[in-house]
Every structure is written in C-alpha cells, then in structure tokens.
Short mmCIF file of C-alpha atoms and ligand atoms in Angstrom, two decimals:
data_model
loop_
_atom_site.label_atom_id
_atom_site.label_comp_id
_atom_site.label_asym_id
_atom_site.label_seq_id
_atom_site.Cartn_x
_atom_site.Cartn_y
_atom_site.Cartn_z
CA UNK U 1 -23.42 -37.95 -38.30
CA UNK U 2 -24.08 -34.22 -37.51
CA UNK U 3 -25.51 -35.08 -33.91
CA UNK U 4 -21.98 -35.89 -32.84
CA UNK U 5 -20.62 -32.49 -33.94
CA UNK U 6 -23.81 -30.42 -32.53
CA UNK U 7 -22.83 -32.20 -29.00
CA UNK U 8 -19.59 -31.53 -29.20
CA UNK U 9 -19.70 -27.93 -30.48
CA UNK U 10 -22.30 -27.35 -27.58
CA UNK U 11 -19.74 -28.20 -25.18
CA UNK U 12 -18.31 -24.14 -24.60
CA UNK U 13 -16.06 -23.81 -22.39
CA UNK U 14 -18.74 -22.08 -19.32
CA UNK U 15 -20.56 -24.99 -19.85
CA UNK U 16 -17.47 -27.27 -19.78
CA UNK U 17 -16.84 -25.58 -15.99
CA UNK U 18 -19.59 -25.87 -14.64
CA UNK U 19 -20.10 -29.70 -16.06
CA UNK U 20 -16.98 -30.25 -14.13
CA UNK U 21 -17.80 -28.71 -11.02
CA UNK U 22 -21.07 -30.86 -11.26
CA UNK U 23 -22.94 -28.13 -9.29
CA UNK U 24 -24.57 -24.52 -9.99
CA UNK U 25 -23.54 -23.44 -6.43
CA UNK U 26 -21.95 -19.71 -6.00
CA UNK U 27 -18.23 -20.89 -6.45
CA UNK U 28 -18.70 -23.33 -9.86
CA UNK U 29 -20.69 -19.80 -11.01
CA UNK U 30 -18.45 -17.47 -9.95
CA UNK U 31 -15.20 -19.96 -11.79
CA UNK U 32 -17.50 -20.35 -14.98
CA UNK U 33 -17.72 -16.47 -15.47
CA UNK U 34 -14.06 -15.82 -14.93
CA UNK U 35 -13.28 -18.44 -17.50
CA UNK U 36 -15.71 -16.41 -19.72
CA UNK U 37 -13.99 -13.60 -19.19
CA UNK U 38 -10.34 -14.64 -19.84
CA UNK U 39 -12.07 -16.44 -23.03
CA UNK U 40 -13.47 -13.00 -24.15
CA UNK U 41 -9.96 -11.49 -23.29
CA UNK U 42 -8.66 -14.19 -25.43
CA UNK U 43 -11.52 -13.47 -28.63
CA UNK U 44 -10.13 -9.87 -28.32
CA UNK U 45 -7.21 -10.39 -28.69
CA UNK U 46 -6.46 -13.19 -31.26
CA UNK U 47 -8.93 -10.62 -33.29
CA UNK U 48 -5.86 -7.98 -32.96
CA UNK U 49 -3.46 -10.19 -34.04
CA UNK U 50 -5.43 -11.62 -36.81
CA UNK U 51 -5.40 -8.37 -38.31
CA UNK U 52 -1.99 -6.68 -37.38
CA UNK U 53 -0.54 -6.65 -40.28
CA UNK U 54 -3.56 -4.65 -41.99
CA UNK U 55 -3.79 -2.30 -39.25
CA UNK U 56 -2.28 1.14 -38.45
CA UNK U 57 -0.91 1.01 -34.61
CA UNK U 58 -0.67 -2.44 -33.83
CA UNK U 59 3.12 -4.02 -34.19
CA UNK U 60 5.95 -2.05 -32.96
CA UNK U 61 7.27 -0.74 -29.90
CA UNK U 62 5.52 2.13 -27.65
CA UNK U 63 9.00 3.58 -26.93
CA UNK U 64 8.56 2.51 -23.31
CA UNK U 65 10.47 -0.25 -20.85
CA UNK U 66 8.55 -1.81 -18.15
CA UNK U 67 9.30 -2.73 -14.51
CA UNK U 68 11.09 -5.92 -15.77
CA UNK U 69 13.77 -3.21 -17.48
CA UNK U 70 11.93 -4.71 -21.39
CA UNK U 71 11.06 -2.79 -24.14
CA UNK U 72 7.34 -3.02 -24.43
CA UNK U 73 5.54 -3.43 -27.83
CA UNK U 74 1.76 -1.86 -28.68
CA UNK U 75 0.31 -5.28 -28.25
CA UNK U 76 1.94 -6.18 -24.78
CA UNK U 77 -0.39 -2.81 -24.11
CA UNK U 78 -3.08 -3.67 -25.83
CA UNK U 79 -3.35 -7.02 -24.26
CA UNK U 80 -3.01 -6.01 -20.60
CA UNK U 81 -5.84 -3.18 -20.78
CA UNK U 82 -7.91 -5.74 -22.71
CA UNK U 83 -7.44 -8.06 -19.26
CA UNK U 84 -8.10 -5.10 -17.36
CA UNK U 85 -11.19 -4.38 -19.25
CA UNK U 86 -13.00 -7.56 -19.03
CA UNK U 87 -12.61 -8.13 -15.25
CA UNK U 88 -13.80 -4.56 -14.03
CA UNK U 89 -16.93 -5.52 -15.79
CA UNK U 90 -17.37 -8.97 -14.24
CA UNK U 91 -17.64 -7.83 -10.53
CA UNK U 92 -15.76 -10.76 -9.67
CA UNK U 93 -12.42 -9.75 -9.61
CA UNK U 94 -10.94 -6.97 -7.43
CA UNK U 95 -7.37 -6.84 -7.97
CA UNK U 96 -4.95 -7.59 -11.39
CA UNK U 97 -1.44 -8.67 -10.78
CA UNK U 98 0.56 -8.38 -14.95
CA UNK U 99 3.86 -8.89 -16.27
CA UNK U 100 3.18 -5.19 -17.41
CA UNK U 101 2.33 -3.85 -14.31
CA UNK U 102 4.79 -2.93 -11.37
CA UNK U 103 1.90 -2.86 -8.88
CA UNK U 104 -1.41 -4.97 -8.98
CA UNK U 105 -4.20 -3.32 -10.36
CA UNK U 106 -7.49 -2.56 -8.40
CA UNK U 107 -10.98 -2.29 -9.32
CA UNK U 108 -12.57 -0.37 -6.36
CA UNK U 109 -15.96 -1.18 -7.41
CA UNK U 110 -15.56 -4.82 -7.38
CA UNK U 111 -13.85 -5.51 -4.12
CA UNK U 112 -16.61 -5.04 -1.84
CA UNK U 113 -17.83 -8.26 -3.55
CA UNK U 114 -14.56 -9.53 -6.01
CA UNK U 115 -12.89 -12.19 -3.96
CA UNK U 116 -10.52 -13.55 -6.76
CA UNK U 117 -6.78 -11.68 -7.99
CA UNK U 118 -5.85 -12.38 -11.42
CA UNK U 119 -2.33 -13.18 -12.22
CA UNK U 120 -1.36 -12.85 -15.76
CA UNK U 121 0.87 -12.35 -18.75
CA UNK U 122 -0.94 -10.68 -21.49
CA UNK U 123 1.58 -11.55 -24.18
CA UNK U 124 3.83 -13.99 -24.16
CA UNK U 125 6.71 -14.32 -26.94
CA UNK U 126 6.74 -10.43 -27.19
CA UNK U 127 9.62 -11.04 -29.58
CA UNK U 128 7.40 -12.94 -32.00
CA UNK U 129 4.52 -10.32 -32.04
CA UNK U 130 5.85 -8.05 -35.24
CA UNK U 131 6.75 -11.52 -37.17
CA UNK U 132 3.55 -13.15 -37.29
CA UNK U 133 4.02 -16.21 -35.15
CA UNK U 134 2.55 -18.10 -32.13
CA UNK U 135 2.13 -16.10 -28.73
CA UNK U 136 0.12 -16.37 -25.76
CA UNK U 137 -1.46 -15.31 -22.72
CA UNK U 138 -1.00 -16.96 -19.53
CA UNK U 139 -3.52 -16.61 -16.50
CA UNK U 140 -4.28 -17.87 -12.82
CA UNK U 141 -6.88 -17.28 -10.65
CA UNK U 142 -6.58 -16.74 -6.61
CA UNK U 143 -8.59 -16.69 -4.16
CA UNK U 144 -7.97 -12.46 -2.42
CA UNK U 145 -7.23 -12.95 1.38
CA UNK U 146 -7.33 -10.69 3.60
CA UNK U 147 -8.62 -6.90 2.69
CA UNK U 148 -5.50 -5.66 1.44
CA UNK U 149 -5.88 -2.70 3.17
CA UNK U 150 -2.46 -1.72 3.07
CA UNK U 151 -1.79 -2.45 -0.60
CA UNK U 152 0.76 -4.96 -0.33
CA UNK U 153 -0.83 -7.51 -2.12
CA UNK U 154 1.25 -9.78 0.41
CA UNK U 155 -0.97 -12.16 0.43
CA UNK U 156 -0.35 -13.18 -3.22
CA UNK U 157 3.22 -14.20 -1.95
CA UNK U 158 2.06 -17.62 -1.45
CA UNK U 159 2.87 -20.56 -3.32
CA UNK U 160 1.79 -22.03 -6.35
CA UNK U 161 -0.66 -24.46 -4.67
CA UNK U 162 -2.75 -21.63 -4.13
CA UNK U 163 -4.26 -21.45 -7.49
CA UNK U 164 -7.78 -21.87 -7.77
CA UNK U 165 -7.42 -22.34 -12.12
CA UNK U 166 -4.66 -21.94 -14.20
CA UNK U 167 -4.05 -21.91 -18.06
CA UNK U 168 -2.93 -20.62 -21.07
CA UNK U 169 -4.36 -19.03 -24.82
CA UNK U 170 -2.37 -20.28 -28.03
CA UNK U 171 -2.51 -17.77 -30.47
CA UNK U 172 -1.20 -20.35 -33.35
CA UNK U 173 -3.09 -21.28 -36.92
CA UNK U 174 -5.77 -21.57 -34.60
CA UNK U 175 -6.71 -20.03 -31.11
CA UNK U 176 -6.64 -22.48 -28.59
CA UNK U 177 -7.54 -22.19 -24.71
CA UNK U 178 -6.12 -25.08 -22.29
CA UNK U 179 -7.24 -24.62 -18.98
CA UNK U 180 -7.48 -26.72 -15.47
CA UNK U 181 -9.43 -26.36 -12.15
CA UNK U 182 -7.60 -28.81 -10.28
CA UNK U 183 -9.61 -31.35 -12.40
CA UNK U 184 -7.31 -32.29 -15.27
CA UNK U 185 -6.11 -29.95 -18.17
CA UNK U 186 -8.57 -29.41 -21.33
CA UNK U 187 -8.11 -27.85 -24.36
CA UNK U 188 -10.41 -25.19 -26.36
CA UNK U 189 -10.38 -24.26 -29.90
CA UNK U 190 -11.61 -20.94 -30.98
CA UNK U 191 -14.23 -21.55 -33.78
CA UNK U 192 -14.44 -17.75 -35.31
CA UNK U 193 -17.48 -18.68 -37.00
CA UNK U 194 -19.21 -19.11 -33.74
CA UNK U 195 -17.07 -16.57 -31.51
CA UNK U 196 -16.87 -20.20 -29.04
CA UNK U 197 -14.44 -21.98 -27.56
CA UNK U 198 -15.40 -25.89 -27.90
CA UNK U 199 -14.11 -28.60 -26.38
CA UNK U 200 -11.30 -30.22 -28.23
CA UNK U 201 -9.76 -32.73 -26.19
CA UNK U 202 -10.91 -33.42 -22.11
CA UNK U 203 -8.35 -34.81 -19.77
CA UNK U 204 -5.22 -34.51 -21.52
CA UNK U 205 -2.49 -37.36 -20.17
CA UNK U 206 1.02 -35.98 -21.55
CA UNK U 207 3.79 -38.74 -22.00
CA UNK U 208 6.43 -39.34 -19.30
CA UNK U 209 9.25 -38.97 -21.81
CA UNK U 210 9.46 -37.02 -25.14
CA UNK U 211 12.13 -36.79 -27.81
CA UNK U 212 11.77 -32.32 -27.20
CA UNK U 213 14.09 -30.46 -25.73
CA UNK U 214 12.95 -26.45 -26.02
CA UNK U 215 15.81 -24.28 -24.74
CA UNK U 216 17.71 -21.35 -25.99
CA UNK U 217 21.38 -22.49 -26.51
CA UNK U 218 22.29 -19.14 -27.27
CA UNK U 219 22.38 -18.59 -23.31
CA UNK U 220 25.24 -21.59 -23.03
CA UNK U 221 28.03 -19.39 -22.36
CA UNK U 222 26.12 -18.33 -19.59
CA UNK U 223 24.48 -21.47 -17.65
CA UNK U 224 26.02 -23.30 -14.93
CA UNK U 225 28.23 -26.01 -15.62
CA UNK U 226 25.49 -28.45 -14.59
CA UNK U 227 23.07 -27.14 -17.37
CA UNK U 228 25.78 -27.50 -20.02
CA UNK U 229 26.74 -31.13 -18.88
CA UNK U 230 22.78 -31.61 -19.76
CA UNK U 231 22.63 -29.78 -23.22
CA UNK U 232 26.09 -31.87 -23.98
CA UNK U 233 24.65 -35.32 -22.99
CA UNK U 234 21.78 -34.22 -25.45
CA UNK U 235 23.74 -33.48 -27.79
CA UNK U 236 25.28 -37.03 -28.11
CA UNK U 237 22.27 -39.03 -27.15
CA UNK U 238 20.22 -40.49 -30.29
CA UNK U 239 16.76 -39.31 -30.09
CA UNK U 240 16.58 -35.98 -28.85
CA UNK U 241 15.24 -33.05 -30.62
CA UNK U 242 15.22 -29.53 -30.64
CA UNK U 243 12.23 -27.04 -30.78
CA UNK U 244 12.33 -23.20 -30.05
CA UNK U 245 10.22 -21.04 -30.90
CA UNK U 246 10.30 -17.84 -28.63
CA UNK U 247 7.29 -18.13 -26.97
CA UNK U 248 6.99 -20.35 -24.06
CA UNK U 249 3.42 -21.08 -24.27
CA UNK U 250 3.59 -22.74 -27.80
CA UNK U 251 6.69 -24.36 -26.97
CA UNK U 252 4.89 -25.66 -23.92
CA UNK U 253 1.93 -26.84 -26.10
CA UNK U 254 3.89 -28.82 -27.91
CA UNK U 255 5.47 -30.39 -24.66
CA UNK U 256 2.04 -31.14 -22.92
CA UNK U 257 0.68 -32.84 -26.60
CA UNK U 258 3.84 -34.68 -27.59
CA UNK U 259 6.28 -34.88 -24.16
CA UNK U 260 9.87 -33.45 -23.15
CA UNK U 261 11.41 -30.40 -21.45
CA UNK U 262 11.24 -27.17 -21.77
CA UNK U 263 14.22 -24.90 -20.08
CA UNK U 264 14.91 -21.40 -19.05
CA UNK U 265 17.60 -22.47 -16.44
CA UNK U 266 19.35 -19.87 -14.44
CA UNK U 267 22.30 -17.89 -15.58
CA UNK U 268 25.81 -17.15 -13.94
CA UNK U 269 24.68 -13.58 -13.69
CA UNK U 270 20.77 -14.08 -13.14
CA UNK U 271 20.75 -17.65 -10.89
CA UNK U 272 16.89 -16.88 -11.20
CA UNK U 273 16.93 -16.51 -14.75
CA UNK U 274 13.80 -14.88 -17.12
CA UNK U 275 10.28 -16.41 -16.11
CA UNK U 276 8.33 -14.68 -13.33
CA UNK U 277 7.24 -17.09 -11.26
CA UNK U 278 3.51 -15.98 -10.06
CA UNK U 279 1.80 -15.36 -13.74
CA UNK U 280 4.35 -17.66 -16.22
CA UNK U 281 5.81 -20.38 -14.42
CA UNK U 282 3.39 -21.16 -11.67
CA UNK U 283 -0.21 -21.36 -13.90
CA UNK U 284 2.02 -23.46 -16.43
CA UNK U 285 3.09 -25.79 -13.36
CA UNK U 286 -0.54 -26.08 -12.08
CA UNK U 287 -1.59 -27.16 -15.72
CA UNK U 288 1.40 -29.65 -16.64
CA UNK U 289 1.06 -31.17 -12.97
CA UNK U 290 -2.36 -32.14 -13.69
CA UNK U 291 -1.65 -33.00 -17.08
CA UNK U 292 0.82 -35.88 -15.24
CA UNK U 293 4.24 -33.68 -16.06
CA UNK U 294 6.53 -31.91 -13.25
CA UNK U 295 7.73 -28.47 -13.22
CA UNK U 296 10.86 -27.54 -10.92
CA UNK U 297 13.31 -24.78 -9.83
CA UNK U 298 16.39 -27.76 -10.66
CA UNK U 299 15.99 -28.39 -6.30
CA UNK U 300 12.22 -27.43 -5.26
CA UNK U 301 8.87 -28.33 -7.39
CA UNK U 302 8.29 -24.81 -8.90
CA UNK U 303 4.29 -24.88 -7.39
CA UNK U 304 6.36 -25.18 -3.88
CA UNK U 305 8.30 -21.79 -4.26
CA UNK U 306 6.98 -19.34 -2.27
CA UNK U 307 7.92 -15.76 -4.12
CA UNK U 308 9.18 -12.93 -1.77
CA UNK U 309 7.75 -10.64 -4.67
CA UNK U 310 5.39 -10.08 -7.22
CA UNK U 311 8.00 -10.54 -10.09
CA UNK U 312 10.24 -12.66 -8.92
CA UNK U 313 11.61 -15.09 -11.26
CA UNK U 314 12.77 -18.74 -10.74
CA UNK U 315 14.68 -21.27 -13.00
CA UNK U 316 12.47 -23.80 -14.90
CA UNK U 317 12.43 -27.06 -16.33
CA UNK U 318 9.11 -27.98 -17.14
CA UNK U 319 7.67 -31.33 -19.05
CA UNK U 320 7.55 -34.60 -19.10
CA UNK U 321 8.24 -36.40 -15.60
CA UNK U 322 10.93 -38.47 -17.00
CA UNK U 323 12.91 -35.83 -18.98
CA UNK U 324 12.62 -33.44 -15.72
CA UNK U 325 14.06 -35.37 -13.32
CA UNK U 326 17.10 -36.01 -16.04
CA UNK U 327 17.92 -32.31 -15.92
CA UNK U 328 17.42 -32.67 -12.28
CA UNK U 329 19.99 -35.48 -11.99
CA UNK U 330 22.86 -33.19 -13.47
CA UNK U 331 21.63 -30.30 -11.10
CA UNK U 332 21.60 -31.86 -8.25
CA UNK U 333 24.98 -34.04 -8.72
CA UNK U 334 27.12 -30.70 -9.44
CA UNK U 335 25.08 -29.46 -6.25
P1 AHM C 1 7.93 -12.35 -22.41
O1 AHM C 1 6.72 -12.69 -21.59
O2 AHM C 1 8.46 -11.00 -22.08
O3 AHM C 1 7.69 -12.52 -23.87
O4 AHM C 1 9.11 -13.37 -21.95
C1 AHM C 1 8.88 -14.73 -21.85
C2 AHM C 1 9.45 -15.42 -23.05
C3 AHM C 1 9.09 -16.86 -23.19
O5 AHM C 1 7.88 -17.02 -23.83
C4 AHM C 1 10.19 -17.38 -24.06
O6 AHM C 1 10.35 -18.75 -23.96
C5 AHM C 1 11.37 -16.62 -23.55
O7 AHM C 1 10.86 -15.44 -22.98
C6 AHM C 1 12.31 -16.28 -24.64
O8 AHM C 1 13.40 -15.61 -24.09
P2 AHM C 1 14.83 -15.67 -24.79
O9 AHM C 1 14.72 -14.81 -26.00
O10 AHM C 1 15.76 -15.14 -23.76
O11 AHM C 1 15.12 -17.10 -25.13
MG1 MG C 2 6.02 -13.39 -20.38
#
C-alpha cells in the first residue's frame, strides 16, 4: 500500500540525522546540515557523471599532477571545487582538507563561527572516470581545535577516533550515500525524480566472513612475503572469490553488503602503500567498524594510527572481522 512508500520516501537523509540524534539541539542541527551539504555535493556531481559522455570538458586529463605525484583528470577538479563550493555557503565549515589539495583549504568567512574540517576525496577510482564505471567520494567530518592560527592544521593529526561522521557516495547504476554518526552505518539512494536521498536500509550488520577478496594482484611482485603467503593460501582454498573493480568505494560496498576483505597492503618500495589515511582509509574504518567489520594497518587498527601528515598513507585490510584477522595472522607470523 502507498502509505508504506510515502513513509519511507519521507525519510531524507536531514531528517534521518536528526531522527537519530533524537534532539533539535545546536550540534544534531549543525550534523544534519553538513550531511545536506555533502548530499548536495553528491547530487552535483553524480549529475556530471550522468552526462559525461554527452558533454564537452568533462573526461580527460587537465594536463596537471597533484601533490600525491598523480595525473589529475577534469572530474577529480570538478569534484573538489564542487566540495569547496557547498561548504563556504553553509557557514559551518571553516577549513577543507582533499586528496587534491596539498594544503587544507580555508573559508575565512566561516571560521569565526565554522567549528568542523572536512576531510575528503572528491573522486575516488580516478582510473574509472573516462570508462563509465562506479566511483566515489569519500568524506569525514571533525570537530576544528584550536584556532589554527599558524596554519598547520596540526590538529587534524589525530587519530581516526576523532571523527564526528564518516561515509561514502556510490556513484553506481544508482547513487547511493552510506553514512554513520557513531550510530550504525545507513544507506541512501538517490531518487533523481525527487533530487532526495531516502532511506534504503538503517543499521546495516555486515557478515563476519565473506567469500570476497578485492585486491590488485598485479602488485604481487611487489608485496611482502607475508601478503603473498595470503593471496597463495587463497588461491588454493575452495570458496574464495575475487572482485576488483578500481575504485575502492564500490569494492568496499560490496564488502559491507555481502562480507570479505578488501587490500591495498604495503609494497617493498612503499611499506605504506596507496590509501591516504585521513580522507580514504580512516572515514571507511569509522563506517565498517560500526557496521561490525575491522579495518587495520596488518599490526595497529587503522582508526588507532595517528598520521604525522595530512597525506600520509597506511596499509589496509579492511572487511569482514573474520577475513581481517586471517590476513592479520600471516602478517603478524612473518613479523
Ligand atoms: P584515487 O583516489 O586516486 O582514485 O586512488 C584510490 C584508488 C582506490 O579507489 C582503488 O582501490 C585503488 O586506488 C586502485 O589503485 P591500483 O590501480 O593501484 O590498484
Ligand atoms: Mg582516492
């Protein structure tokens, strides 16, 4: 019966916050209209992308590398100045801290009264932008301390446990936003037709084992022996499976719905290897932690690491509990 679906699609995601915050006070305001924001980041984006292909100045590279020494693509752009847009209207935000940006960003006119950073990746999967599959965004909210006067954004060298709200946008078939305030993971669909995100599923539980394992073999020449050991037990264990897809965020999805392990381990020449810990591997760990998964560095929970910069990266095996602390076990016995 159609009351069912008016309920549900009356459950946006502002409301959703605030529901869960049970309270109007200043704070459960203030986290309802960032989520807003990110979800308008989100609309604007997933609009690009919808019509890339159609449009003049969308896929490609800009001909420039950014401070992580990558080639960066129109839309990795486009994304991070659509982030940038959205906060320094909500007043609420007073410094930006990207994957695209060596320094965070400020908004002068919202830190007299902005007392929240936010951390993000405006496109993840890069590579997967000028073939037409999934991407994301990844996002986390902090708390500013201290003024900041002398720019060092040092107090965003703090670990993981410091995030106020943490999450992700799918950009799949469908756009999806999953999201957590300490207060178990939920996920979001993007109806077009209403320009909403409703509720699709509240309090996700992920399994404790999965059959996945989402890591990019190509880099096996390069691992530590320990990592190999892993992939080779895999290899001859019945009921494993292999997913890839280039961009974390989807792979991730599928993890948090379905169960296993995703890996970027560490390489002989990079022992931190690719994700950046404060705006990929951090908000993921806040979300799959409270989704009942573990995220870890192979030795240290990754929410425990406490970054000496704002792009450091860290090796990560993220998932199901069970599968994690299998890759941990051949870590930690070669240790
Ligand atoms: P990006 O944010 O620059 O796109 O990098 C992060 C991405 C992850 O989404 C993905 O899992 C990984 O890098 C793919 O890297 P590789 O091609 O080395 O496997
Ligand atoms: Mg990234």
């Amino acid at each position: 019966d159609y009351e069912y679906a008016l309920d549900r699609d009356c459950t946006t995601l502002s409301r959703h916050v605030l529901q869960q915050l049970k309270s109007f006070s200043p704070d459960a305001q203030d986290l309802s209209t960032l989520m807003n924001r990110i979800a308008l980041a989100g609309k604007l984006i997933a609009r690009r992308l919808s019509r890339a292909g159609l449009m003049e100045g969308v896929l490609g590279f800009t001909g420039d590398v950014n401070v992580q020494g990558e080639s960066v693509k129109k839309m990795d752009v486009y994304a991070n100045d659509v982030f940038i847009s959205v906060f320094k209207q909500s007043g609420l935000v007073c410094r930006l801290a990207s994957e695209e940006m060596e320094k965070p960003y400020y908004i002068p006119e919202n830190c007299p009264i902005g007392r929240y950073t936010l951390l993000y990746d405006p496109i993840d999967g890069s590579s997967n932008t000028d073939i037409n599959l999934s991407l994301g965004s990844i996002f986390a909210i902090r708390q500013q301390e201290g003024d900041d006067s002398d720019n060092s954004a040092s107090d965003l060298l703090q670990s993981g446990r410091k995030q106020i709200a943490a999450g992700y946008i799918l950009y799949g078939p469908s756009t999806m936003l999953v999201y957590s305030i300490g207060k178990g993971v939920h996920s979001f669909s993007l109806d077009p037709s209403l320009g909403e995100f409703i509720l699709t599923e509240e309090n996700i539980k992920m399994p404790q084992q999965g059959a996945v394992y989402s890591v990019n073999e190509g880099n096996f020449w390069q691992w530590e022996e320990s990592i190999r050991e892993y992939i080779r037990y895999v290899h001859r264990t019945e009921g494993y499976t292999a997913r890839y897809s280039g961009a974390m965020v989807s792979d991730i999805h599928r993890v948090l719905v379905q169960g296993g392990v995703f890996l970027y381990p560490g390489t002989t020449k990079n022992p931190e290897g690719k994700i950046r810990l404060l705006y990929e591997s951090a908000p993921l760990a806040f979300l799959i932690e409270q989704a009942g998964g573990r995220a870890s560095t192979g030795t240290q929970e990754i929410l425990d690491v406490v970054p000496e910069q704002l792009h450091q990266r860290a090796p990560l095996i993220i998932g199901s509990k069970e599968n994690v602390a299998l890759v941990e076990s051949f870590i930690q016995q070669q240790a």
